[in-house]
PDB file of C-alpha atoms in Angstrom:
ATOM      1  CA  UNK A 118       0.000   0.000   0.000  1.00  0.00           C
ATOM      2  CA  UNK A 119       1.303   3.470  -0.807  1.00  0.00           C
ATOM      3  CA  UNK A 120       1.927   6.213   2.001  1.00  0.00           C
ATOM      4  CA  UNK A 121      -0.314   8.289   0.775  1.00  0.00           C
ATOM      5  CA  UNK A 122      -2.755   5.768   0.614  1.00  0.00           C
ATOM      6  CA  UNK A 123      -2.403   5.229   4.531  1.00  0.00           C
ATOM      7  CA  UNK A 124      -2.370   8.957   4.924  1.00  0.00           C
ATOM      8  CA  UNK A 125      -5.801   9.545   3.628  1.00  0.00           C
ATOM      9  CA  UNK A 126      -7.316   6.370   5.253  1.00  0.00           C
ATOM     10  CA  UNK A 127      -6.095   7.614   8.746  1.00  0.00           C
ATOM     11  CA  UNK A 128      -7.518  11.427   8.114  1.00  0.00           C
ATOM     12  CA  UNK A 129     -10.267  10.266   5.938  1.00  0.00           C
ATOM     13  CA  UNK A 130     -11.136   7.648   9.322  1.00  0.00           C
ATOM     14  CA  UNK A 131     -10.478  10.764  11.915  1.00  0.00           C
ATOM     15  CA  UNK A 132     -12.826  12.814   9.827  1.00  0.00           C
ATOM     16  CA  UNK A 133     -15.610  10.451   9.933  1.00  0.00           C
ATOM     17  CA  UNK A 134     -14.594   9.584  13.803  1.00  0.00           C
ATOM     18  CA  UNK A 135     -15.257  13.632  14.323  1.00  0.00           C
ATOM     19  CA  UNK A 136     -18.382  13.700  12.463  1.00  0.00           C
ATOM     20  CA  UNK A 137     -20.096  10.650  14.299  1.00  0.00           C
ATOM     21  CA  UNK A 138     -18.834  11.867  18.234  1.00  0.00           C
ATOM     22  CA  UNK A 139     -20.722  15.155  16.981  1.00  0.00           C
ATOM     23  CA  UNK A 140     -23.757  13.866  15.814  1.00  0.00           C
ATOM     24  CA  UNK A 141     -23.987  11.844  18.900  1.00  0.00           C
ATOM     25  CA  UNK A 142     -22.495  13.891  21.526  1.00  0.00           C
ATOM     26  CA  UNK A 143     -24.885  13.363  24.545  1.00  0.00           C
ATOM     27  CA  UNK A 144     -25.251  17.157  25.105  1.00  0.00           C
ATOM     28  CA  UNK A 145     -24.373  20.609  23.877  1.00  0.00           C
ATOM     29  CA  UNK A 146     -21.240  21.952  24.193  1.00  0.00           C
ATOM     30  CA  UNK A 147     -21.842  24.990  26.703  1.00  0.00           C
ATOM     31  CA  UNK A 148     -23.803  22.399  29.008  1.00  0.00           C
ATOM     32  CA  UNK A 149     -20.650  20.154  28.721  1.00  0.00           C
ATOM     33  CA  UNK A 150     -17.969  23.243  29.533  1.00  0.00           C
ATOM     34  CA  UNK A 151     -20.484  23.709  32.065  1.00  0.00           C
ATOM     35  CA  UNK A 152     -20.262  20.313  33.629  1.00  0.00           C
ATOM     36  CA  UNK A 153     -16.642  20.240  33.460  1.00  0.00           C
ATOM     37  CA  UNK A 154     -16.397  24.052  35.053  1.00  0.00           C
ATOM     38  CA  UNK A 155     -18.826  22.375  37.763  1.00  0.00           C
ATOM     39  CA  UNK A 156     -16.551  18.928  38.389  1.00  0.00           C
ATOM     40  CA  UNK A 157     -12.934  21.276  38.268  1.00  0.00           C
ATOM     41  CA  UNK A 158     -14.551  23.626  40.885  1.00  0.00           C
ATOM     42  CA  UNK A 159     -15.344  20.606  43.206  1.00  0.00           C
ATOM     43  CA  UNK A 160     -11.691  19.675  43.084  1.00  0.00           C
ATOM     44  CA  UNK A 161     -11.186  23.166  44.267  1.00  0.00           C
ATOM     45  CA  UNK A 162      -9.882  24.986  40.773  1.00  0.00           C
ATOM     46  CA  UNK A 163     -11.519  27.459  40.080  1.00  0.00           C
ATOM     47  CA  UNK A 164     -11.261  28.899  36.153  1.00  0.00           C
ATOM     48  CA  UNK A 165     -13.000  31.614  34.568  1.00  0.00           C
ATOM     49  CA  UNK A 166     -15.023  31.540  31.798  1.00  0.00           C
ATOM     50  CA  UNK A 167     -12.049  32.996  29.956  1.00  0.00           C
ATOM     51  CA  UNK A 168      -9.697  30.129  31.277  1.00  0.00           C
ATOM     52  CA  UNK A 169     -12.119  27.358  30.632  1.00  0.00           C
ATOM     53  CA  UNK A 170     -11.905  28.460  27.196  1.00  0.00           C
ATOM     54  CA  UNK A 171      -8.379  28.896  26.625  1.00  0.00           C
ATOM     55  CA  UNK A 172      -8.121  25.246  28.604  1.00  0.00           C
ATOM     56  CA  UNK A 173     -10.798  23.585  26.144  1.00  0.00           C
ATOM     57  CA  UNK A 174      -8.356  25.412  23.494  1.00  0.00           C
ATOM     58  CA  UNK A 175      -5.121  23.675  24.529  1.00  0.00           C
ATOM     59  CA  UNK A 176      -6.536  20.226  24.972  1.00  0.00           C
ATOM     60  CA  UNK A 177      -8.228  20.557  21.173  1.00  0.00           C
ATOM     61  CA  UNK A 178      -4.603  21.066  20.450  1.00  0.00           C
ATOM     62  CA  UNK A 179      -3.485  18.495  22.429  1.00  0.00           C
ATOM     63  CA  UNK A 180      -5.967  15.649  20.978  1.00  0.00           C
ATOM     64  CA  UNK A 181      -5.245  17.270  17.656  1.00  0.00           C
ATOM     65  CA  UNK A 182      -1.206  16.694  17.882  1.00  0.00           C
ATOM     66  CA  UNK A 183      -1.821  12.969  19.236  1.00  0.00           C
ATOM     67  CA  UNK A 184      -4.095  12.186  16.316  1.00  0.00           C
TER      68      UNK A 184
END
């Protein structure tokens, strides 16, 4: 199999992999940043709305360098 045969059956499968987690994701995404601000202030960190952002930010670039 050629390399750039592998290459587009990896991103074509991650592309597909995106689409399907969105069209089932169990809830919106604000209720979900929501649920996470909830669980991290629990654990006694507290983030602002600002922070929770930029920290949502880093781990989509995070996932997105592992992939």
């Amino acid at each position: 199999m050629k390399p750039l045969n592998i290459v587009l059956a990896v991103a074509g499968g991650a592309l597909v992999g995106a689409a399907v987690g969105l069209l089932f994701a169990p809830d919106k995404g604000s209720n979900t940043r929501n649920k996470i601000a909830d669980y991290l202030k629990s654990k006694g960190v507290k983030l602002s709305k600002k922070n929770l952002d930029q920290l949502a930010e880093e781990l989509e670039e995070q996932i997105e360098i592992n992939e």
